[in-house]
Amino acid sequence: KRRFQRSLTNTYAITEREAEKLQRKIDETFRVTVHLKQINKEGKQSQFDIKLKIDLPGKILASEKSDWDLETALHKVFNIVESELQRV
């Protein structure tokens, strides 16, 4: 349980850093929503499902990824949204 709480603290820090990187590319105000789901809680290792939604004026960007490492999954969802943003 303590390890999961430490991971959540890192999750907040990563989310802030990634949102700041997005802010440099987006001129307008936006909202970041992150949904975390822990899968296989009973086993020794848990898999994490992360859904990310970026609400921009007139547009919504979303991504979803699963990984055994919470921080890796978080970086992946932000990378997907960042690439979607470049295509717009």
mmCIF file of C-alpha atoms in Angstrom:
data_model
loop_
_atom_site.group_PDB
_atom_site.id
_atom_site.type_symbol
_atom_site.label_atom_id
_atom_site.label_comp_id
_atom_site.label_asym_id
_atom_site.label_seq_id
_atom_site.Cartn_x
_atom_site.Cartn_y
_atom_site.Cartn_z
ATOM 1 C CA LYS A 1 0.000 0.000 0.000
ATOM 2 C CA ARG A 2 2.826 2.379 0.848
ATOM 3 C CA ARG A 3 4.470 1.729 -2.530
ATOM 4 C CA PHE A 4 1.196 2.551 -4.313
ATOM 5 C CA GLN A 5 0.918 5.856 -2.409
ATOM 6 C CA ARG A 6 4.473 6.738 -3.430
ATOM 7 C CA SER A 7 3.526 5.946 -7.036
ATOM 8 C CA LEU A 8 0.547 8.288 -6.758
ATOM 9 C CA THR A 9 2.813 11.101 -5.580
ATOM 10 C CA ASN A 10 5.033 10.498 -8.618
ATOM 11 C CA THR A 11 1.900 10.416 -10.786
ATOM 12 C CA TYR A 12 0.925 13.911 -9.666
ATOM 13 C CA ALA A 13 4.439 15.198 -10.400
ATOM 14 C CA ILE A 14 4.541 13.584 -13.853
ATOM 15 C CA THR A 15 1.072 14.903 -14.679
ATOM 16 C CA GLU A 16 2.104 18.427 -13.723
ATOM 17 C CA ARG A 17 5.291 18.249 -15.800
ATOM 18 C CA GLU A 18 3.512 16.813 -18.835
ATOM 19 C CA ALA A 19 0.691 19.375 -18.576
ATOM 20 C CA GLU A 20 3.287 22.162 -18.485
ATOM 21 C CA LYS A 21 4.842 20.758 -21.675
ATOM 22 C CA LEU A 22 1.411 20.730 -23.319
ATOM 23 C CA GLN A 23 0.774 24.297 -22.166
ATOM 24 C CA ARG A 24 3.776 25.463 -24.202
ATOM 25 C CA LYS A 25 2.085 24.079 -27.334
ATOM 26 C CA ILE A 26 -1.473 25.196 -26.511
ATOM 27 C CA ASP A 27 -2.230 28.911 -26.254
ATOM 28 C CA GLU A 28 -5.587 28.471 -24.531
ATOM 29 C CA THR A 29 -6.613 27.199 -21.119
ATOM 30 C CA PHE A 30 -7.310 23.465 -20.948
ATOM 31 C CA ARG A 31 -8.314 20.861 -18.390
ATOM 32 C CA VAL A 32 -6.493 17.578 -17.750
ATOM 33 C CA THR A 33 -8.445 14.573 -16.454
ATOM 34 C CA VAL A 34 -6.628 11.379 -15.486
ATOM 35 C CA HIS A 35 -8.452 8.177 -14.525
ATOM 36 C CA LEU A 36 -6.371 5.433 -12.883
ATOM 37 C CA LYS A 37 -7.526 1.858 -12.500
ATOM 38 C CA GLN A 38 -5.491 -0.812 -10.762
ATOM 39 C CA ILE A 39 -6.007 -4.274 -12.272
ATOM 40 C CA ASN A 40 -4.997 -7.615 -10.664
ATOM 41 C CA LYS A 41 -4.872 -6.207 -7.140
ATOM 42 C CA GLU A 42 -4.629 -9.672 -5.539
ATOM 43 C CA GLY A 43 -1.397 -10.727 -7.242
ATOM 44 C CA LYS A 44 2.164 -9.715 -6.478
ATOM 45 C CA GLN A 45 2.162 -7.199 -9.302
ATOM 46 C CA SER A 46 -0.646 -4.948 -10.498
ATOM 47 C CA GLN A 47 -1.365 -3.699 -13.964
ATOM 48 C CA PHE A 48 -2.563 -0.111 -14.367
ATOM 49 C CA ASP A 49 -5.090 1.211 -16.852
ATOM 50 C CA ILE A 50 -4.869 4.960 -17.432
ATOM 51 C CA LYS A 51 -7.314 7.146 -19.335
ATOM 52 C CA LEU A 52 -6.312 10.706 -20.133
ATOM 53 C CA LYS A 53 -8.593 13.437 -21.401
ATOM 54 C CA ILE A 54 -7.542 16.958 -22.391
ATOM 55 C CA ASP A 55 -10.454 19.401 -22.721
ATOM 56 C CA LEU A 56 -9.622 22.263 -25.055
ATOM 57 C CA PRO A 57 -12.074 24.923 -26.225
ATOM 58 C CA GLY A 58 -13.908 23.215 -29.096
ATOM 59 C CA LYS A 59 -11.874 19.987 -28.954
ATOM 60 C CA ILE A 60 -11.269 16.975 -26.741
ATOM 61 C CA LEU A 61 -8.125 14.852 -26.950
ATOM 62 C CA ALA A 62 -8.138 11.452 -25.267
ATOM 63 C CA SER A 63 -5.918 8.403 -24.893
ATOM 64 C CA GLU A 64 -5.835 5.166 -22.945
ATOM 65 C CA LYS A 65 -2.997 2.775 -22.097
ATOM 66 C CA SER A 66 -2.280 -0.135 -19.778
ATOM 67 C CA ASP A 67 1.091 -1.113 -18.352
ATOM 68 C CA TRP A 68 2.607 -2.932 -15.404
ATOM 69 C CA ASP A 69 4.418 0.261 -14.444
ATOM 70 C CA LEU A 70 2.188 3.203 -13.493
ATOM 71 C CA GLU A 71 4.683 5.876 -14.513
ATOM 72 C CA THR A 72 5.342 4.251 -17.896
ATOM 73 C CA ALA A 73 1.618 4.075 -18.655
ATOM 74 C CA LEU A 74 1.235 7.739 -17.711
ATOM 75 C CA HIS A 75 4.052 8.824 -20.022
ATOM 76 C CA LYS A 76 2.522 6.751 -22.834
ATOM 77 C CA VAL A 77 -0.919 8.412 -22.602
ATOM 78 C CA PHE A 78 0.627 11.884 -22.623
ATOM 79 C CA ASN A 79 2.802 10.970 -25.630
ATOM 80 C CA ILE A 80 -0.283 9.840 -27.545
ATOM 81 C CA VAL A 81 -2.120 13.096 -26.795
ATOM 82 C CA GLU A 82 0.969 15.121 -27.710
ATOM 83 C CA SER A 83 1.210 13.404 -31.099
ATOM 84 C CA GLU A 84 -2.539 13.958 -31.665
ATOM 85 C CA LEU A 85 -2.016 17.638 -30.878
ATOM 86 C CA GLN A 86 0.742 17.911 -33.494
ATOM 87 C CA ARG A 87 -1.584 16.461 -36.155
ATOM 88 C CA VAL A 88 -4.234 19.112 -35.506
#
